PDB file of C-alpha atoms in Angstrom:
ATOM      1  CA  MET A   1       9.203 -19.237   3.077  1.00  0.00           C
ATOM      2  CA  ASN A   2      11.108 -20.945   0.357  1.00  0.00           C
ATOM      3  CA  GLU A   3      11.919 -19.569  -3.183  1.00  0.00           C
ATOM      4  CA  ILE A   4       9.088 -21.408  -4.974  1.00  0.00           C
ATOM      5  CA  ASP A   5       6.384 -20.080  -2.627  1.00  0.00           C
ATOM      6  CA  VAL A   6       7.553 -16.587  -3.089  1.00  0.00           C
ATOM      7  CA  ALA A   7       7.613 -17.182  -6.838  1.00  0.00           C
ATOM      8  CA  GLN A   8       4.067 -18.519  -6.844  1.00  0.00           C
ATOM      9  CA  ASN A   9       2.938 -15.685  -4.551  1.00  0.00           C
ATOM     10  CA  LEU A  10       4.298 -13.038  -7.061  1.00  0.00           C
ATOM     11  CA  LYS A  11       2.594 -14.854 -10.094  1.00  0.00           C
ATOM     12  CA  GLN A  12      -0.690 -15.210  -8.100  1.00  0.00           C
ATOM     13  CA  LEU A  13      -0.630 -11.507  -7.105  1.00  0.00           C
ATOM     14  CA  ARG A  14       0.165 -10.437 -10.851  1.00  0.00           C
ATOM     15  CA  LYS A  15      -2.700 -12.498 -12.216  1.00  0.00           C
ATOM     16  CA  LYS A  16      -5.137 -11.504  -9.471  1.00  0.00           C
ATOM     17  CA  HIS A  17      -4.573  -7.873 -10.490  1.00  0.00           C
ATOM     18  CA  GLY A  18      -4.910  -8.575 -14.169  1.00  0.00           C
ATOM     19  CA  TYR A  19      -1.414  -7.691 -15.327  1.00  0.00           C
ATOM     20  CA  THR A  20       0.492  -9.574 -17.969  1.00  0.00           C
ATOM     21  CA  GLN A  21       4.217 -10.061 -17.312  1.00  0.00           C
ATOM     22  CA  GLN A  22       4.937  -7.411 -19.987  1.00  0.00           C
ATOM     23  CA  GLU A  23       2.511  -4.844 -18.474  1.00  0.00           C
ATOM     24  CA  LEU A  24       4.035  -5.368 -14.974  1.00  0.00           C
ATOM     25  CA  ALA A  25       7.538  -5.056 -16.480  1.00  0.00           C
ATOM     26  CA  ASN A  26       6.543  -1.678 -18.003  1.00  0.00           C
ATOM     27  CA  ILE A  27       5.168  -0.452 -14.749  1.00  0.00           C
ATOM     28  CA  LEU A  28       8.316  -1.345 -12.804  1.00  0.00           C
ATOM     29  CA  LYS A  29      10.673  -0.408 -15.658  1.00  0.00           C
ATOM     30  CA  VAL A  30      12.326  -3.889 -15.894  1.00  0.00           C
ATOM     31  CA  ALA A  31      12.548  -6.393 -18.678  1.00  0.00           C
ATOM     32  CA  LYS A  32       9.701  -8.964 -19.021  1.00  0.00           C
ATOM     33  CA  THR A  33      12.291 -11.720 -18.605  1.00  0.00           C
ATOM     34  CA  THR A  34      13.023 -10.244 -15.075  1.00  0.00           C
ATOM     35  CA  VAL A  35       9.460 -10.645 -14.123  1.00  0.00           C
ATOM     36  CA  SER A  36       9.483 -14.240 -15.588  1.00  0.00           C
ATOM     37  CA  THR A  37      12.648 -14.971 -13.573  1.00  0.00           C
ATOM     38  CA  TRP A  38      11.076 -13.941 -10.409  1.00  0.00           C
ATOM     39  CA  GLU A  39       7.894 -16.034 -11.058  1.00  0.00           C
ATOM     40  CA  ARG A  40      10.130 -19.074 -11.735  1.00  0.00           C
ATOM     41  CA  GLY A  41      11.891 -18.615  -8.521  1.00  0.00           C
ATOM     42  CA  ALA A  42      15.312 -18.173 -10.173  1.00  0.00           C
ATOM     43  CA  ALA A  43      15.681 -14.831  -8.564  1.00  0.00           C
ATOM     44  CA  LYS A  44      13.890 -12.300  -6.269  1.00  0.00           C
ATOM     45  CA  PRO A  45      13.067  -8.566  -6.893  1.00  0.00           C
ATOM     46  CA  ARG A  46      15.347  -6.027  -5.223  1.00  0.00           C
ATOM     47  CA  MET A  47      13.927  -4.422  -1.968  1.00  0.00           C
ATOM     48  CA  ASP A  48      13.001  -1.296  -3.756  1.00  0.00           C
ATOM     49  CA  VAL A  49      11.127  -3.272  -6.419  1.00  0.00           C
ATOM     50  CA  ALA A  50       9.508  -5.420  -3.807  1.00  0.00           C
ATOM     51  CA  ARG A  51       8.145  -2.154  -2.151  1.00  0.00           C
ATOM     52  CA  GLN A  52       6.780  -0.990  -5.519  1.00  0.00           C
ATOM     53  CA  LEU A  53       5.054  -4.376  -5.926  1.00  0.00           C
ATOM     54  CA  ALA A  54       3.569  -4.402  -2.467  1.00  0.00           C
ATOM     55  CA  ASN A  55       2.171  -0.846  -3.010  1.00  0.00           C
ATOM     56  CA  LEU A  56       0.907  -1.728  -6.492  1.00  0.00           C
ATOM     57  CA  TYR A  57      -0.845  -4.794  -5.113  1.00  0.00           C
ATOM     58  CA  GLY A  58      -1.994  -3.281  -1.881  1.00  0.00           C
ATOM     59  CA  VAL A  59      -0.203  -5.881   0.352  1.00  0.00           C
ATOM     60  CA  THR A  60       2.514  -5.667   2.946  1.00  0.00           C
ATOM     61  CA  LEU A  61       6.051  -6.772   2.228  1.00  0.00           C
ATOM     62  CA  GLY A  62       5.308  -9.814   4.338  1.00  0.00           C
ATOM     63  CA  GLN A  63       2.393 -10.672   2.366  1.00  0.00           C
ATOM     64  CA  LEU A  64       4.245 -10.280  -0.864  1.00  0.00           C
ATOM     65  CA  VAL A  65       6.959 -12.743   0.132  1.00  0.00           C
ATOM     66  CA  GLY A  66       4.536 -15.019   1.873  1.00  0.00           C
ATOM     67  CA  GLU A  67       5.484 -14.397   5.530  1.00  0.00           C
ATOM     68  CA  THR A  68       1.908 -13.507   6.253  1.00  0.00           C
ATOM     69  CA  ASN A  69      -1.324 -14.606   4.663  1.00  0.00           C
ATOM     70  CA  LEU A  70      -2.422 -12.734   1.556  1.00  0.00           C
ATOM     71  CA  THR A  71      -6.035 -12.881   2.705  1.00  0.00           C
ATOM     72  CA  GLU A  72      -5.266 -10.574   5.619  1.00  0.00           C
ATOM     73  CA  SER A  73      -5.937  -7.039   4.650  1.00  0.00           C
ATOM     74  CA  LYS A  74      -3.143  -4.601   4.781  1.00  0.00           C
ATOM     75  CA  SER A  75      -5.268  -2.489   7.275  1.00  0.00           C
ATOM     76  CA  ASN A  76      -5.639  -5.476   9.696  1.00  0.00           C
ATOM     77  CA  LYS A  77      -2.454  -4.236  11.491  1.00  0.00           C
ATOM     78  CA  THR A  78      -4.485  -1.346  12.799  1.00  0.00           C
ATOM     79  CA  THR A  79      -7.764  -3.048  13.907  1.00  0.00           C
ATOM     80  CA  ASN A  80      -6.793  -2.828  17.698  1.00  0.00           C
ATOM     81  CA  GLN A  81      -6.432   0.952  17.305  1.00  0.00           C
ATOM     82  CA  GLU A  82      -9.242   3.371  17.803  1.00  0.00           C
ATOM     83  CA  PRO A  83     -10.302   4.987  14.499  1.00  0.00           C
ATOM     84  CA  ILE A  84      -9.028   8.577  13.859  1.00  0.00           C
ATOM     85  CA  ASP A  85     -11.610  11.239  13.386  1.00  0.00           C
ATOM     86  CA  LEU A  86     -10.018  13.260  10.634  1.00  0.00           C
ATOM     87  CA  GLN A  87     -12.740  15.867  10.734  1.00  0.00           C
ATOM     88  CA  ARG A  88     -11.762  16.757  14.163  1.00  0.00           C
ATOM     89  CA  TYR A  89      -8.354  17.788  12.767  1.00  0.00           C
ATOM     90  CA  ALA A  90      -9.981  19.560   9.814  1.00  0.00           C
ATOM     91  CA  VAL A  91     -11.649  21.944  12.299  1.00  0.00           C
ATOM     92  CA  ASP A  92      -8.718  22.323  14.627  1.00  0.00           C
ATOM     93  CA  ASP A  93      -5.492  21.130  13.106  1.00  0.00           C
ATOM     94  CA  SER A  94      -3.092  22.389  15.845  1.00  0.00           C
ATOM     95  CA  GLU A  95      -2.507  18.767  16.881  1.00  0.00           C
ATOM     96  CA  ARG A  96      -2.371  17.421  13.234  1.00  0.00           C
ATOM     97  CA  ASN A  97       1.404  17.005  12.897  1.00  0.00           C
ATOM     98  CA  GLU A  98       1.678  14.794  15.759  1.00  0.00           C
ATOM     99  CA  ALA A  99      -1.374  12.672  15.176  1.00  0.00           C
ATOM    100  CA  ILE A 100      -1.816  12.530  11.459  1.00  0.00           C
ATOM    101  CA  ASN A 101       0.839  11.306   9.115  1.00  0.00           C
ATOM    102  CA  ALA A 102       1.286   9.204   6.020  1.00  0.00           C
ATOM    103  CA  GLY A 103       3.475   6.229   6.853  1.00  0.00           C
ATOM    104  CA  GLY A 104       5.337   8.164   9.478  1.00  0.00           C
ATOM    105  CA  VAL A 105       5.806  11.276   7.220  1.00  0.00           C
ATOM    106  CA  PRO A 106       4.052  14.463   8.093  1.00  0.00           C
ATOM    107  CA  ILE A 107       1.335  15.527   5.557  1.00  0.00           C
ATOM    108  CA  SER A 108       2.305  18.886   3.991  1.00  0.00           C
ATOM    109  CA  ASP A 109       0.202  21.893   4.353  1.00  0.00           C
ATOM    110  CA  ASP A 110      -0.810  21.828   0.667  1.00  0.00           C
ATOM    111  CA  ASP A 111      -1.861  18.062   0.972  1.00  0.00           C
ATOM    112  CA  TRP A 112      -3.697  18.937   4.262  1.00  0.00           C
ATOM    113  CA  GLU A 113      -5.779  21.523   2.487  1.00  0.00           C
ATOM    114  CA  ILE A 114      -6.755  18.831  -0.128  1.00  0.00           C
ATOM    115  CA  ILE A 115      -7.770  16.446   2.662  1.00  0.00           C
ATOM    116  CA  LYS A 116      -9.903  19.160   4.471  1.00  0.00           C
ATOM    117  CA  ALA A 117     -11.700  19.942   1.239  1.00  0.00           C
ATOM    118  CA  ILE A 118     -12.615  16.365   0.791  1.00  0.00           C
ATOM    119  CA  LEU A 119     -13.617  16.026   4.420  1.00  0.00           C
ATOM    120  CA  SER A 120     -15.892  19.099   4.130  1.00  0.00           C
ATOM    121  CA  LYS A 121     -18.223  17.036   1.793  1.00  0.00           C
ATOM    122  CA  TYR A 122     -18.971  14.571   4.596  1.00  0.00           C
ATOM    123  CA  PRO A 123     -21.110  15.864   7.483  1.00  0.00           C
ATOM    124  CA  ARG A 124     -19.926  15.124  11.042  1.00  0.00           C
ATOM    125  CA  LYS A 125     -22.115  12.622  12.734  1.00  0.00           C
ATOM    126  CA  ASP A 126     -22.320  14.757  15.987  1.00  0.00           C
ATOM    127  CA  GLN A 127     -23.748  17.757  14.012  1.00  0.00           C
TER     128      GLN A 127
END
């Protein structure tokens, strides 16, 4: 992927999500001219900023820099995996730490209580 393609991708994603260069700069805590520099292809964002951008836009880093297609959903990586029945873990969470995590990081007990409260609003299909 060349510098111009990366720059065009950054601009396309910003516009698609309805941000001005100034709004994006404010979110990322950088100068507006920095965003402009990325979109002209004169520089690339640092890796930590690229991760922020990917999270903000709901894309992977590969999609952000054009290594993979933007039309592929971020969740397409898991389409070959069986869905996880979170409600199963809400009833018996003894296996939760091994099976359920957020990006490889275990979910805290406090956050798990919030998840369980949300799941309690959805009846199980097998009940």
